[in-house]
Structure formats: structure tokens, C-alpha cells
Coordinates of C-alpha atoms in Angstrom, one line a residue:
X1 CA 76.4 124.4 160.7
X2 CA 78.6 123.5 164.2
X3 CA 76.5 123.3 167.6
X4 CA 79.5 123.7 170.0
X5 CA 78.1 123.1 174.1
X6 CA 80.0 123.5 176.9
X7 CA 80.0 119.7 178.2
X8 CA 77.9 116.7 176.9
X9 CA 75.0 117.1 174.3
X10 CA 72.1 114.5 174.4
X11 CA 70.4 113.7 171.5
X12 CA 67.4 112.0 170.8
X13 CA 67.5 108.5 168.5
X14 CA 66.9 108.8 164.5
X15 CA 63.2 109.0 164.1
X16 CA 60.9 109.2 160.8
X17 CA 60.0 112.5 159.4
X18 CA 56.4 112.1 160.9
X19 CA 57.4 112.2 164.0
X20 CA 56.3 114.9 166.2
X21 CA 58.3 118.1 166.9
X22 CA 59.4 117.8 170.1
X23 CA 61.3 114.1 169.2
X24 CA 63.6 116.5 166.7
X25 CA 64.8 118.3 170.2
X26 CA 68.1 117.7 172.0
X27 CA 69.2 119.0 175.5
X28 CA 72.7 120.7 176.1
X29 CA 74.5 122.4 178.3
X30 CA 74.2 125.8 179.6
X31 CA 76.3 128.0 176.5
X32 CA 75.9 126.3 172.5
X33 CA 77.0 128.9 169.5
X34 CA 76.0 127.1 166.4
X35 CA 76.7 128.0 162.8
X36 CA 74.0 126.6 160.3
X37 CA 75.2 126.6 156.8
X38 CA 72.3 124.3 154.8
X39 CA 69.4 121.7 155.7
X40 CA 71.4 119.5 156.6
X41 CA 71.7 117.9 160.1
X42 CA 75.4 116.8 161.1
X43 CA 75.4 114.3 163.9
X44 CA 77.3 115.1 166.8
X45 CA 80.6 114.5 167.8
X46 CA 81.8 114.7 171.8
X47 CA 80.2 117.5 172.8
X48 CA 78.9 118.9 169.3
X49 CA 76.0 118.8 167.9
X50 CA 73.9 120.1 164.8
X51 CA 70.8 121.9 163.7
X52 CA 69.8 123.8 160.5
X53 CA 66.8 126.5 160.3
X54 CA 63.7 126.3 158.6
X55 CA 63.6 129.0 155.7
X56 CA 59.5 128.8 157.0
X57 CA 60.4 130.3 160.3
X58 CA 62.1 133.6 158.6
X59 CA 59.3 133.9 156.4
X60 CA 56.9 134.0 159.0
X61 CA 58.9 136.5 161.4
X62 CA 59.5 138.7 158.2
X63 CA 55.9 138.8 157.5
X64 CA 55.2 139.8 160.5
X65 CA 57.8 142.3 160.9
X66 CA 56.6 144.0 158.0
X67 CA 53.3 144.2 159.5
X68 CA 54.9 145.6 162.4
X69 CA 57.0 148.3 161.4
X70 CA 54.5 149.7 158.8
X71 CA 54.9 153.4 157.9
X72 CA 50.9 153.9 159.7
X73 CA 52.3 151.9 162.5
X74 CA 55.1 154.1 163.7
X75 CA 55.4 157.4 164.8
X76 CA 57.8 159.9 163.6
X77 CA 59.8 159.9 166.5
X78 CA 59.8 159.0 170.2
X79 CA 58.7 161.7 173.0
X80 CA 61.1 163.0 175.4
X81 CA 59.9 160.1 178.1
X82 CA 60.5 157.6 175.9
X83 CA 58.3 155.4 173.3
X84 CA 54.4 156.1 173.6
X85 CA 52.9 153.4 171.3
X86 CA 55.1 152.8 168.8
X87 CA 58.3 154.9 167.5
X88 CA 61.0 154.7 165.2
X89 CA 64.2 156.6 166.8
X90 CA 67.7 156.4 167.1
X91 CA 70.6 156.0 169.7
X92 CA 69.2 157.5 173.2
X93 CA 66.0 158.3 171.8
X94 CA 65.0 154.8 172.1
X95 CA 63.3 154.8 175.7
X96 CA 60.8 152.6 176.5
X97 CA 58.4 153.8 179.5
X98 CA 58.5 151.9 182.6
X99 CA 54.5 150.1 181.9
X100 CA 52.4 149.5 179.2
X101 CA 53.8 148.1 175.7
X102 CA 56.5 149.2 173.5
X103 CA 57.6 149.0 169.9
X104 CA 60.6 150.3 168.5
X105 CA 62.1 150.5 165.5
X106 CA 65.9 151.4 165.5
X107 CA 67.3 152.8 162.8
X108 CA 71.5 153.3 164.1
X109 CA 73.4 153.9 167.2
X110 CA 70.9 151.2 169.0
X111 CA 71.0 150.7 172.8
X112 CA 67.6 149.8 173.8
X113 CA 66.5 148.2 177.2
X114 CA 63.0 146.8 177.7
X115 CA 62.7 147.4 182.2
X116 CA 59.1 147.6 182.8
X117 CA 56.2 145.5 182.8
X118 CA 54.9 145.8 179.3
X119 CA 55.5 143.4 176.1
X120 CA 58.5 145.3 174.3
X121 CA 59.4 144.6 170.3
X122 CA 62.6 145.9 169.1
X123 CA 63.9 145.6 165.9
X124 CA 67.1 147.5 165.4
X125 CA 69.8 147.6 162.8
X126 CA 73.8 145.8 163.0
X127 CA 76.2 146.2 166.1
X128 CA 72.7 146.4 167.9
X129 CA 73.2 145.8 172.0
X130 CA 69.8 145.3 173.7
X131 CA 69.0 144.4 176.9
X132 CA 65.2 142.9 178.3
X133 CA 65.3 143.2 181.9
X134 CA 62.0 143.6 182.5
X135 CA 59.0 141.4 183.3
X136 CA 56.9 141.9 180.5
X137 CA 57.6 139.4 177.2
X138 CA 60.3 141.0 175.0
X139 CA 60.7 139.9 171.2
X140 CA 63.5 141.4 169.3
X141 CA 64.6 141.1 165.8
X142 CA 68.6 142.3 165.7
X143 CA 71.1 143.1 162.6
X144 CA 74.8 141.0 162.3
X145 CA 77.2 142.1 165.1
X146 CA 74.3 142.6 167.7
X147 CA 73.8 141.2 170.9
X148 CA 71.0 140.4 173.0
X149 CA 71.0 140.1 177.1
X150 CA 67.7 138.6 178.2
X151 CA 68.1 138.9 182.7
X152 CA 64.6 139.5 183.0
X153 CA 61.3 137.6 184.1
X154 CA 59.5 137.9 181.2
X155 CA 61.4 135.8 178.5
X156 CA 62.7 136.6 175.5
X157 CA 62.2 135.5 171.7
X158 CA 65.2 136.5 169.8
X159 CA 65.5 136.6 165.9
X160 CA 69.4 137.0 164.6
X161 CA 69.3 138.3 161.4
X162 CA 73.4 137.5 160.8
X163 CA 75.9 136.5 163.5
X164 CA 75.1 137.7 167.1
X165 CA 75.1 136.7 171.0
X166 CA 72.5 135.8 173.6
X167 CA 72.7 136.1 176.8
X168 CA 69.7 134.3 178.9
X169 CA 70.5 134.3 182.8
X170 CA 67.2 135.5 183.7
X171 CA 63.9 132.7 184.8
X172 CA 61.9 133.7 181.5
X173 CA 61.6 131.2 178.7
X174 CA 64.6 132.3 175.7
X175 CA 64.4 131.2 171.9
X176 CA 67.2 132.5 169.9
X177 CA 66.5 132.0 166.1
X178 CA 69.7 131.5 164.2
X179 CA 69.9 132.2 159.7
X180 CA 71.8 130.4 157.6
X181 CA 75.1 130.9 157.5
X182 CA 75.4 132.3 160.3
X183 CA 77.3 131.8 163.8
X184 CA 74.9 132.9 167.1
X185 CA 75.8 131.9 170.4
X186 CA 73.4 131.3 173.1
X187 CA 75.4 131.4 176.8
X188 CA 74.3 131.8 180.6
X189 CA 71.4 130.3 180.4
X190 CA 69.9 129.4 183.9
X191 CA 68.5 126.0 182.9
X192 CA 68.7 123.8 179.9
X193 CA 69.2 124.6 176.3
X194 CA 67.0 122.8 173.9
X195 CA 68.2 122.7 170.1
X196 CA 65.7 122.4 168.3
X197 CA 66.9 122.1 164.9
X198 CA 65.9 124.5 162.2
X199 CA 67.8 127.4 163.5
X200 CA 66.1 127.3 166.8
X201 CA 67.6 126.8 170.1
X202 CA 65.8 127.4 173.4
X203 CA 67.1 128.2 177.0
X204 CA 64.4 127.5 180.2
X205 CA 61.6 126.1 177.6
X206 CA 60.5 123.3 175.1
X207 CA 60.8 123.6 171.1
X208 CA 58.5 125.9 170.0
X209 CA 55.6 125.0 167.5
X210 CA 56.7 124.6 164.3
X211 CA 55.6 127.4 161.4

């Protein structure tokens, strides 16, 4: 697992295991990929650095994802003005409306932009290209191959289920959740970029609790 940043990574100093979360964070430059290939953490070298995922975190978001994406949760398709509720749809189906909340399930051809003011969850299957431009919070769980452009206001929490990219220009906080073995890149992000370790970098924000 290889954190590359663009110019000089910080790190914190060695600490015991019982020390809080937020000493296990580390502050880089404004693009990191990272591949994370075990548990363990590789200390940097020039302007490298490394974190690994906890298998906690993927258990969590894949609970919850289940709960999500139920059969009684989603409709049988999306309405010609886009996503009413919740829908599973493919290709140009997949419309979010311009307010309230959104959930979509992808199942191929996915292209799917969150632009309004409601909370958007995608979940969408390899070679998926989304884009939250919106103001409203937009969490999105995306297949190998995908990537992910977070512009908007209203952040972004981004789960990469194999290798994919991130882009996080916009003032909203953006975590990007990386799997072992694979490679995700996080780049353009406005501020700072936070590894967290465990699989977890963040651009514009802290660490997030742990699970």
C-alpha cells in the first residue's frame, strides 16, 4: 500500500495504540493515490507515505448498503423526470430531480450527477463516472474503473469498491474510502488532504470517527 503526494507529506510521531484517532492522521498535499495491500503501515519516504483500511469500515458500509438497496426499498424503475424516492435504473435513466433526496441504484452504463439541493446515494456498478455538483451531501459507493468528481458544496463520502479516481475541487468536506488491494487516487482537492490510515483519506476535513 503506496501513498504517493504531490510534494511533502507530514506525519505525526509514533504513538501507542491507545491513542486517539485523530494522532493516526497525517496531512498532504493537494493529489495522494494510494494502494493499500495489508495492515500494515509503511513509513514514508520523501514525499510518500502509507495507510492501510480497516476491514471494520467495509463491513459497516456494506451493511448498510444492503439496508439500502433492499428489494422494498427500490422502485422498479425511475420516472421520466428522473428518481422520485428511490430507483434502480440504468444509463440515462438515472436522473436525479433538482430538490428533495435521491437514491439510486445503478445497474450498467452509469453516468449519474447529484445537482440539486437534496442528499443523493448512488451506488453504481464498474467503469461508473459520477459527478456531485450539487449542495446537498452526496455518498456514493462505485465499482473498479469508476470515478468520482465531487465540485459541489455539499461534500462527498466516497466508497471505492476496487481501483478508482476522485476528484474533490469543490468547498464540501471529501472522504474517499480505499479496499485492499487496491490503487485510488484522490486529486484537486481545494485544501488539505488528511490520510487517515485504514483506507481513509480526506480532502477539506478531519479523520472521520472510527467504526
Amino acid at each position: 500500500m503506496r501513498l504517493h503526494a504531490r510534494s511533502d507529506v507530514v506525519r505525526p510521531a509514533d504513538t501507542p495504540s491507545s491513542a486517539s484517532p485523530s494522532a493516526s492522521c497525517a496531512r498532504s498535499a493537494r493529489r495522494a493515490s494510494w494502494r493499500h495491500r495489508s495492515a500494515r503501515v509503511i513509513r514514508p519516504r520523501r514525499a510518500r507515505a502509507s495507510f492501510a483500511a480497516r476491514s471494520s469500515t467495509d463491513q459497516h458500509r456494506a451493511g448498510r448498503d444492503s439496508a439500502r438497496f433492499s428489494a422494498a426499498a427500490l422502485a422498479s424503475g425511475c420516472s421520466s423526470s428522473g428518481c422520485e424516492g428511490a430507483c434502480a435504473c440504468r444509463g440515462t435513466e438515472c436522473q436525479c430531480p433538482s430538490s428533495g433526496d435521491c437514491l439510486v441504484d445503478c445497474i450498467g452504463d452509469c453516468d449519474l450527477t447529484c445537482n440539486g439541493s437534496g442528499s443523493c446515494d448512488f451506488r453504481c456498478v464498474d467503469g461508473c463516472d459520477t459527478a456531485c455538483t450539487g449542495s446537498g451531501a452526496c455518498v456514493v459507493t462505485v465499482g473498479p474503473l469508476s470515478s468520482v468528481a465531487c465540485p459541489g458544496s455539499g461534500g462527498c463520502d466516497v466508497l471505492c469498491e476496487g481501483d478508482c479516481a476522485v476528484d474533490c475541487p469543490g468547498s464540501g468536506e471529501c472522504i474517499v474510502r480505499c479496499p485492499a488491494g487496491a490503487v485510488c487516487t484522490l486529486d484537486r482537492c481545494s485544501g488539505d488532504v488528511v490520510e487517515c490510515g485504514d483506507g481513509v483519506a480526506v480532502c477539506n476535513g478531519a479523520c472521520p470517527p472510527a467504526r
